[in-house]
CSV table of C-alpha atoms in Angstrom, one decimal:
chain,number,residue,atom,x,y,z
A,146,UNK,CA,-18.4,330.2,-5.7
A,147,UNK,CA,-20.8,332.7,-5.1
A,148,UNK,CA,-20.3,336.3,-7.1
A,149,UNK,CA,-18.2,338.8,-4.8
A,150,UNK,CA,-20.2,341.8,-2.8
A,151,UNK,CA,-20.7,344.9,-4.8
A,152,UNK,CA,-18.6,348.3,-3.2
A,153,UNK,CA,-20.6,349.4,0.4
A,154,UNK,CA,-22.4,345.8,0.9
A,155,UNK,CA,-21.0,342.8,3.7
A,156,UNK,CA,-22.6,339.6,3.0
A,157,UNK,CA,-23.4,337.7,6.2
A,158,UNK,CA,-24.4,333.6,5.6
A,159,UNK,CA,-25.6,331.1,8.0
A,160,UNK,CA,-24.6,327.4,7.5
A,161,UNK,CA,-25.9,324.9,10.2
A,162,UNK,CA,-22.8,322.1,9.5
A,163,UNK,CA,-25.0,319.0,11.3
A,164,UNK,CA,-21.7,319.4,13.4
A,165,UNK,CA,-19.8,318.6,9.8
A,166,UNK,CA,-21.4,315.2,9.2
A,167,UNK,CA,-22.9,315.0,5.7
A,168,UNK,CA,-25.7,313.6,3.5
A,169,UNK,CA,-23.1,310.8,2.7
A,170,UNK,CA,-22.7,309.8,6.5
A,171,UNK,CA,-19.2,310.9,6.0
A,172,UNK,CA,-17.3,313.4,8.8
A,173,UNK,CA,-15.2,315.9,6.8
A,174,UNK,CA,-14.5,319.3,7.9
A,175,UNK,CA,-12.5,320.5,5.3
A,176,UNK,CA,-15.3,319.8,3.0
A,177,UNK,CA,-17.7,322.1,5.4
A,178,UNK,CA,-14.4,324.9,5.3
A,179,UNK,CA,-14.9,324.4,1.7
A,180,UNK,CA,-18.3,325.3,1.1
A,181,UNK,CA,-17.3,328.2,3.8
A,182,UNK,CA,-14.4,329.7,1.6
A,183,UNK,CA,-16.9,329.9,-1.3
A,184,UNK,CA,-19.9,331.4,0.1
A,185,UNK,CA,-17.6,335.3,-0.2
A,186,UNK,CA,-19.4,336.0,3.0
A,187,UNK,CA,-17.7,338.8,5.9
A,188,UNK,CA,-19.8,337.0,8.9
A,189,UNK,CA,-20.6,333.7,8.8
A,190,UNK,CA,-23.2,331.9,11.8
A,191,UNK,CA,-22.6,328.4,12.3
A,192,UNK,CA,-25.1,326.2,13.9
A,193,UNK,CA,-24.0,322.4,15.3
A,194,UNK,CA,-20.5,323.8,14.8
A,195,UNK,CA,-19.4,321.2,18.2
A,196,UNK,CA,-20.4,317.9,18.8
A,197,UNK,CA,-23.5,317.7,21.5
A,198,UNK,CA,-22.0,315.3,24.4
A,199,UNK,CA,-19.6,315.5,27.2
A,200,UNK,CA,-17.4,318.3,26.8
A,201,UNK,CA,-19.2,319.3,23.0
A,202,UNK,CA,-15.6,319.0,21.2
A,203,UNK,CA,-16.0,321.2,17.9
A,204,UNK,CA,-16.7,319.5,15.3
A,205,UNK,CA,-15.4,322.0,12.9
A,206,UNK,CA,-11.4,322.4,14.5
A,207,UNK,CA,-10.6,326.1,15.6
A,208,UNK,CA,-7.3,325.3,14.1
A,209,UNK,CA,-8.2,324.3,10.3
A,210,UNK,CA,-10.4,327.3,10.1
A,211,UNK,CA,-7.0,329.6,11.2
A,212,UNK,CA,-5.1,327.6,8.2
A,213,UNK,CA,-7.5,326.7,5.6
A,214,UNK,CA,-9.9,330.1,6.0
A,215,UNK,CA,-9.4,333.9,6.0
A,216,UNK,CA,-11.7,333.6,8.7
A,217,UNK,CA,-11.5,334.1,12.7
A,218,UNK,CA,-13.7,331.9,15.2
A,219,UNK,CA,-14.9,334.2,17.7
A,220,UNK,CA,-14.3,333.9,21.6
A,221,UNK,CA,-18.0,333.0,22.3
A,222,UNK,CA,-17.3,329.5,24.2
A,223,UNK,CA,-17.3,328.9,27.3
A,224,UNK,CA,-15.6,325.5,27.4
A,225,UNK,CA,-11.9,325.1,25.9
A,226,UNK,CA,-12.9,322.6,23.2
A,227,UNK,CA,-15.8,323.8,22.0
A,228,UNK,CA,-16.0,326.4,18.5
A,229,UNK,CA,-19.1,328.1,19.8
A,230,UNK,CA,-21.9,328.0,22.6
A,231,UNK,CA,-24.5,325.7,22.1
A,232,UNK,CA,-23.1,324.5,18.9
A,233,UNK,CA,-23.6,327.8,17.6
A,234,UNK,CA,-20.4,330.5,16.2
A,235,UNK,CA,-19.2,333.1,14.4
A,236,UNK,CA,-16.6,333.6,12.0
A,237,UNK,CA,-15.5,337.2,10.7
A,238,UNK,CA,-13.6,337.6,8.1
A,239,UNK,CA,-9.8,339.2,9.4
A,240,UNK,CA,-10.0,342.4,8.0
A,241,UNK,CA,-13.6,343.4,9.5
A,242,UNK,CA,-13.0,344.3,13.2
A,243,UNK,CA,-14.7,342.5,16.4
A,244,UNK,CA,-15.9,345.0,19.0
A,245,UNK,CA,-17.3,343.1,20.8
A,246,UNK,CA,-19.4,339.2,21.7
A,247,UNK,CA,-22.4,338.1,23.5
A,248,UNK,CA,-24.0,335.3,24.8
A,249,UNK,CA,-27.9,334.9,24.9
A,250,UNK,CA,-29.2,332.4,27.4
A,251,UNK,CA,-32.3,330.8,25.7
A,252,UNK,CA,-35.6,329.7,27.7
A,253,UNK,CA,-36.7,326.3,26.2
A,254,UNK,CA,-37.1,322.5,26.7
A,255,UNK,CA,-33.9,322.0,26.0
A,256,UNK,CA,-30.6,323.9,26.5
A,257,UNK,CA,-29.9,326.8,23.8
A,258,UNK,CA,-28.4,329.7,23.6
A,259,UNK,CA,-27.5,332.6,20.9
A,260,UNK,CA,-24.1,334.5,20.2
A,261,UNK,CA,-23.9,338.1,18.8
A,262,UNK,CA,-20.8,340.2,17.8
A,263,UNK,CA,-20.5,343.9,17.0
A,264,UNK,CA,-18.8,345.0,13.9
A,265,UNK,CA,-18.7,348.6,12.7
A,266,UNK,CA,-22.3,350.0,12.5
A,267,UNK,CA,-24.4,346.4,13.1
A,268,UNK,CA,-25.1,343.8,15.2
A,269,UNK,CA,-25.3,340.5,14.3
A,270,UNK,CA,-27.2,337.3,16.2
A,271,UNK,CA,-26.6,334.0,15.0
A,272,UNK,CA,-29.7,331.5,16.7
A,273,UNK,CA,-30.6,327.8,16.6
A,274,UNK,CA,-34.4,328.0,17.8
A,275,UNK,CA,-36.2,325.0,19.1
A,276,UNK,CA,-38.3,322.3,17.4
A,277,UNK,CA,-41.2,323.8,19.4
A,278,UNK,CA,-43.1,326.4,18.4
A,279,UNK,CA,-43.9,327.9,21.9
A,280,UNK,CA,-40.2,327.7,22.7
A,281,UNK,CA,-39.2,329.1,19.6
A,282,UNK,CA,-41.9,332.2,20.4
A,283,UNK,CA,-40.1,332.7,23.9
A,284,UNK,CA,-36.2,332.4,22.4
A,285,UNK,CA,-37.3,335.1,20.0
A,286,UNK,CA,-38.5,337.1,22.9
A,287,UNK,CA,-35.7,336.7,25.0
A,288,UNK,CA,-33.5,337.9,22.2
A,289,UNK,CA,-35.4,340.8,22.2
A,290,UNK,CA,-35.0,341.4,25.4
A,291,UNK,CA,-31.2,341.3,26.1
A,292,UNK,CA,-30.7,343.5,22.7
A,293,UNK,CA,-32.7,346.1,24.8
A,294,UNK,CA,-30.2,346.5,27.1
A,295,UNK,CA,-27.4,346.9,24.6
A,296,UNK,CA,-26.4,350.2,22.4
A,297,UNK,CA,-29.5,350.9,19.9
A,298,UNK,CA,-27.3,349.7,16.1
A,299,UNK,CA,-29.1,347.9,13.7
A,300,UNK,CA,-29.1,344.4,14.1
A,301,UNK,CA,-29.7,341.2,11.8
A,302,UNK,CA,-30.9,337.7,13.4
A,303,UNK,CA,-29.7,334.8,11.6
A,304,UNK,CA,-29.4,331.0,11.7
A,305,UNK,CA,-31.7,328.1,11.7
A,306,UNK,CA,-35.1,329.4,12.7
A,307,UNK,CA,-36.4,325.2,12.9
A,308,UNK,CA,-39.5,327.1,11.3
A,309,UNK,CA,-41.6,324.8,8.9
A,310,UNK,CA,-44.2,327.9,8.0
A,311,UNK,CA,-43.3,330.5,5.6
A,312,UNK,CA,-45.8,333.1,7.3
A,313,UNK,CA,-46.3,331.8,10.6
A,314,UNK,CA,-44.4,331.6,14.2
A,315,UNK,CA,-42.0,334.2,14.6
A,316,UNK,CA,-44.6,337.0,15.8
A,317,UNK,CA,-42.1,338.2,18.4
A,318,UNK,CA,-39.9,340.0,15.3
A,319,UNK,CA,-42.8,341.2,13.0
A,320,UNK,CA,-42.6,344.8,14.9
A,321,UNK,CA,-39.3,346.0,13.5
A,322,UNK,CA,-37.8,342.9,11.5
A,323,UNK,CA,-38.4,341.6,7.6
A,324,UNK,CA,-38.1,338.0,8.1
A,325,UNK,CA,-36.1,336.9,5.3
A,326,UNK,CA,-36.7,333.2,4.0
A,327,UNK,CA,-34.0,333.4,1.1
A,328,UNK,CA,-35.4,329.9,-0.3
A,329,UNK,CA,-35.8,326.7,0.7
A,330,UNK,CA,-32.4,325.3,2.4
A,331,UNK,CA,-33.6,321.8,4.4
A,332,UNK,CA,-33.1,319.1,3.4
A,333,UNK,CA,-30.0,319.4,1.7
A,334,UNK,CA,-30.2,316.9,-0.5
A,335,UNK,CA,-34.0,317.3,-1.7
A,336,UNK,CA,-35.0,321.4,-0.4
A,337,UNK,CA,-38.6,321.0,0.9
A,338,UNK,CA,-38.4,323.6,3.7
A,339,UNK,CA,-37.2,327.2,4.3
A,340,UNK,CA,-35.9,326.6,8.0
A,341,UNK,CA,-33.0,329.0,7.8
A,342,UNK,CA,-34.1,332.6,8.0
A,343,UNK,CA,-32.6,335.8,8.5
A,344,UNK,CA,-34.6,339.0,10.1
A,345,UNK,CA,-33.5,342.2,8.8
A,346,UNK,CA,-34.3,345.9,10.6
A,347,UNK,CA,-36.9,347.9,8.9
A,348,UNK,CA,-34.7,350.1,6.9
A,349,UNK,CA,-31.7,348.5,6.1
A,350,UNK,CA,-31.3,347.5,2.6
A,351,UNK,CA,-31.5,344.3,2.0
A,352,UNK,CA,-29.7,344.2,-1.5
A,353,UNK,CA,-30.1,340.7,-2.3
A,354,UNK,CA,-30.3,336.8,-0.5
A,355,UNK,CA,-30.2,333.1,-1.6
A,356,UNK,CA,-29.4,329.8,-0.7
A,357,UNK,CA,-26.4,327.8,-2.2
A,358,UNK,CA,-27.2,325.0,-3.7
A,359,UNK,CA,-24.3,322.9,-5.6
A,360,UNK,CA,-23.0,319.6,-5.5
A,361,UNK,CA,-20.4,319.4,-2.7
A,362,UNK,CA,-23.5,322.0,-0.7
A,363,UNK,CA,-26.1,319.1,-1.0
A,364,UNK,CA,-23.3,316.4,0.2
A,365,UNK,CA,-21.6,318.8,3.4
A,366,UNK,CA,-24.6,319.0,5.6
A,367,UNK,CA,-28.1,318.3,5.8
A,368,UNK,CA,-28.9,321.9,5.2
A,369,UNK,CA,-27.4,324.3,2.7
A,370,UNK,CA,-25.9,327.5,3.5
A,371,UNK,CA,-28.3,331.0,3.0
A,372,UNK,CA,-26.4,334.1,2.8
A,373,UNK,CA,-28.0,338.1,2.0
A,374,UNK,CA,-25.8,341.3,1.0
A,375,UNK,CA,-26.9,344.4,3.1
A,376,UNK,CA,-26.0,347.8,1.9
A,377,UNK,CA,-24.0,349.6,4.8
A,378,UNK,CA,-24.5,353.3,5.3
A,379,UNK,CA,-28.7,353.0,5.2
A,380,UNK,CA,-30.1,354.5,8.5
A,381,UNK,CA,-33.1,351.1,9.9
A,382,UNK,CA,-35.6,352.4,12.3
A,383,UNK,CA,-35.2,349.8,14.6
């Protein structure tokens, strides 16, 4: 288990579950809500948190997470089933308060889509870019532009970039976000790339950041979880 957030910090993590199956070809949720519990994370962004086909069932049950988690799955589906919206969701830790969700419709070759929540004093987008480079560019854009039209707090971009470069392809942040590439989190069960990033306002403190890397972390999934600590209270330009 990761060490605990000092006073006037929230961690926030991003775990793409491979919609729970792991390195061992083995389905097992409780594992992923296991790796979950110990990442001592306030918001969590899941990535292939429901199966892809027909209906896209979750793959990580709404119900276990209620029992087995001091975490809530927040309303960002659109089909009763489902965990998230596009495979990706959010979980918030009970005692931080939900204002409010959003749903980010995605241009691409293929359907994606981004959620967001507002907590008290930030904003935060969990993604699932595309495997193309172009598409990525225009996701990144689009995000942009539908945060334009909400209320101006800081806000922190986070999930599974499907970048391969550590300096390259994600122009469309680089005017008011430190892209954060915590280490390297893919594959899971031999780290070669830094695909899960997060993008941090200019100005907010970015106290610390890390992957997790342990032995039921390079068995749950094929990537491993990244997490940062923000100090709350700083005042980011953007």
């Amino acid at each position: 288990m990761l060490h605990k957030t000092q006073t006037g910090a929230m961690r926030l993590a991003s775990y793409n579950l491979r919609k729970c199956r792991g390195t061992d070809g083995m389905r097992a949720p409780a594992r992923v809500l296991d790796v979950i519990n110990g990442l001592g994370a306030d918001v969590v962004a899941l990535q292939e948190a429901d199966m892809r086909l027909g209906a896209r069932p979750a793959a990580l049950p709404a119900r276990m997470i209620e029992t087995h988690t001091d975490f809530v799955a927040l309303p960002v589906a659109t089909s009763p089933v489902s965990l998230g919206w596009h495979g990706n969701a959010i979980l918030v830790r009970k005692d931080r308060i939900a204002h409010a969700t959003h749903r980010i419709d995605l241009p691409g070759l293929e359907p994606r889509g981004a959620v967001a929540v507002d907590l008290d004093g930030l904003r935060v987008v969990g993604v699932h870019l595309g495997l193309l480079r172009a598409s990525r560019q225009k996701q990144l854009h689009a995000i942009r532009a539908h945060l334009a039209t909400l209320d101006a707090r800081p806000t922190v971009i986070l999930g599974d970039f499907n970048e391969w470069s550590r300096t390259g392809g994600l122009d469309p942040l680089r005017d008011a976000f430190d892209v954060i590439a915590p280490g390297r989190s893919f594959h899971a069960a031999r780290p070669m790339a830094a695909l899960d990033r997060i993008a941090v306002p200019y100005g907010l403190d970015l106290r610390d950041a890390g992957v997790v890397e342990t032995a039921i972390t390079r068995r749950a999934s094929d990537h491993l979880p990244i997490w940062a600590d923000l100090a709350m209270g700083s005042s980011p330009r953007a």
